[in-house]
């Protein structure tokens, strides 16, 4: 009976490691793809702004900075999530201080995303047209006063990940205390 439970546990852990390995690879591939897309888009935008290329991607320097910041935050989020699955795929415990730090990094990335969104929401509207490869921000006539948009979903996500980091930290510290007393 005990042997059968141990085999079932080992089989379950093996499946979790395999799935985590696949997810890790997919997310790392996605982050590399997003980075390549960001670099190509920025290069094309710069070339178009300088008049060296006609592709309809004229962008101001502010647009390029904001686009870069958004892109790097999203790439960072995807890469950090991939590293969470990487540890599980290697057979390491998901309950470690490294995971706590990763959850906090995710929370910070989400907060940066909220701030970028709020900063750009006053008097601007983001536009992305894939068919014509148009990226940029248009100024909005706010004759009735300016508005500020706050991405509540990302803000709540940041709070959830920060809370998870605290819960995981408490669990890691309890595990260490338990190991020391044994």
XYZ file of C-alpha atoms in Angstrom:
182
model
C 0.000 0.000 0.000
C 2.747 2.431 0.971
C 4.787 1.474 -2.102
C 1.823 2.131 -4.406
C 1.320 5.614 -2.920
C 5.009 6.409 -3.373
C 4.848 5.306 -7.021
C 1.735 7.415 -7.622
C 3.422 10.412 -6.021
C 6.562 9.942 -8.129
C 4.474 9.579 -11.307
C 2.572 12.773 -10.483
C 5.815 14.680 -9.829
C 7.239 13.387 -13.104
C 4.195 14.678 -15.010
C 4.425 18.052 -13.295
C 8.121 18.310 -14.222
C 7.410 17.442 -17.867
C 4.568 19.948 -18.139
C 6.657 22.618 -16.402
C 9.523 21.979 -18.811
C 7.229 22.455 -21.825
C 5.666 25.616 -20.365
C 9.133 26.973 -19.491
C 10.382 26.447 -23.045
C 7.248 27.953 -24.593
C 7.427 31.041 -22.390
C 11.140 31.548 -23.048
C 10.492 31.195 -26.791
C 7.631 33.686 -26.487
C 9.816 36.181 -24.616
C 12.551 35.846 -27.285
C 9.930 36.323 -30.009
C 8.509 39.393 -28.258
C 11.991 40.843 -27.859
C 12.738 40.292 -31.551
C 9.422 41.919 -32.508
C 10.153 44.898 -30.239
C 13.642 45.390 -31.667
C 12.419 45.139 -35.282
C 9.529 47.516 -34.617
C 11.785 50.087 -32.961
C 14.396 49.834 -35.732
C 11.747 50.199 -38.439
C 10.218 53.153 -36.596
C 13.589 54.880 -36.326
C 14.366 54.258 -39.996
C 10.940 55.596 -41.005
C 11.303 58.655 -38.757
C 14.659 59.430 -40.347
C 13.118 59.091 -43.814
C 15.303 56.139 -44.769
C 12.388 53.746 -45.161
C 8.739 54.038 -46.148
C 6.747 51.611 -44.011
C 4.246 53.900 -42.290
C 5.853 53.599 -38.845
C 6.686 57.236 -38.175
C 6.965 57.674 -34.436
C 8.125 60.409 -32.138
C 10.971 59.720 -29.690
C 8.408 59.686 -26.852
C 6.398 57.021 -28.680
C 9.525 54.890 -29.030
C 10.404 55.271 -25.345
C 6.881 54.330 -24.254
C 6.729 51.428 -26.720
C 10.095 50.192 -25.454
C 9.037 50.484 -21.814
C 5.784 48.590 -22.419
C 7.592 45.926 -24.409
C 10.335 45.431 -21.841
C 7.824 45.165 -18.991
C 5.820 42.517 -20.853
C 8.955 40.604 -21.888
C 10.204 40.765 -18.305
C 6.902 39.389 -17.005
C 6.922 36.478 -19.438
C 10.571 35.669 -18.683
C 10.081 35.725 -14.887
C 7.055 33.429 -15.167
C 9.167 31.096 -17.342
C 11.827 30.976 -14.634
C 9.196 29.903 -12.096
C 8.437 26.869 -14.251
C 12.149 26.296 -14.844
C 12.787 25.484 -11.182
C 9.872 23.047 -11.078
C 11.115 21.377 -14.281
C 14.526 20.886 -12.652
C 12.889 19.131 -9.722
C 13.491 21.933 -7.250
C 10.895 22.891 -4.695
C 8.552 25.676 -5.766
C 8.563 26.805 -2.127
C 11.822 28.722 -1.955
C 13.016 32.270 -1.398
C 13.884 32.452 -5.104
C 10.183 31.992 -5.933
C 9.283 34.622 -3.325
C 11.590 37.076 -5.081
C 10.116 36.167 -8.475
C 6.586 36.861 -7.230
C 7.762 40.252 -5.970
C 9.429 41.013 -9.304
C 6.160 40.185 -11.072
C 4.297 42.522 -8.700
C 6.779 45.325 -9.431
C 6.522 44.764 -13.199
C 2.728 44.961 -12.946
C 2.965 48.196 -10.938
C 5.302 49.691 -13.544
C 2.777 48.677 -16.199
C -0.025 50.420 -14.243
C 2.059 53.592 -13.930
C 2.918 53.564 -17.649
C -0.743 53.077 -18.511
C -1.847 55.888 -16.199
C 0.863 58.243 -17.455
C -0.109 57.663 -21.068
C -3.859 57.794 -20.475
C -4.030 61.543 -19.879
C -4.820 63.112 -23.218
C -3.692 60.168 -25.331
C -5.165 57.103 -26.921
C -3.029 54.130 -27.914
C -3.404 52.949 -31.489
C -2.119 49.755 -32.977
C -3.136 48.866 -36.530
C -1.595 45.569 -37.537
C -2.754 45.690 -41.147
C -0.983 48.957 -41.863
C 1.706 48.475 -39.202
C 0.763 51.688 -37.442
C 1.902 52.137 -33.878
C 1.564 55.244 -31.805
C -0.452 57.529 -29.617
C -2.936 60.136 -30.732
C -3.695 63.247 -28.731
C -7.260 63.463 -27.552
C -9.184 66.711 -27.217
C -10.065 66.848 -23.546
C -11.930 70.138 -23.527
C -14.070 68.824 -20.677
C -10.996 68.163 -18.540
C -8.350 65.528 -18.592
C -9.021 61.971 -17.548
C -6.771 59.436 -15.887
C -7.226 55.741 -16.570
C -5.956 53.203 -14.060
C -5.631 49.571 -15.092
C -7.399 47.987 -12.120
C -6.759 44.421 -13.344
C -2.991 44.910 -13.404
C -3.133 46.752 -10.071
C -5.051 43.882 -8.467
C -2.653 41.404 -10.078
C 0.270 43.246 -8.483
C -1.453 43.029 -5.106
C -2.159 39.322 -5.535
C 1.442 38.537 -6.472
C 2.778 40.603 -3.574
C 0.429 38.743 -1.201
C 1.540 35.401 -2.684
C 5.153 36.388 -2.097
C 4.389 37.045 1.568
C 2.524 33.739 1.930
C 5.336 31.798 0.238
C 7.938 33.584 2.379
C 6.062 32.622 5.529
C 5.823 29.015 4.322
C 9.551 28.886 3.505
C 10.440 30.271 6.934
C 8.129 27.764 8.649
C 9.717 24.917 6.656
C 13.205 26.069 7.647
C 12.154 26.274 11.303
C 10.615 22.801 11.107
C 13.757 21.384 9.492
C 15.949 22.917 12.196
C 13.873 21.446 15.021
C 14.051 17.941 13.559
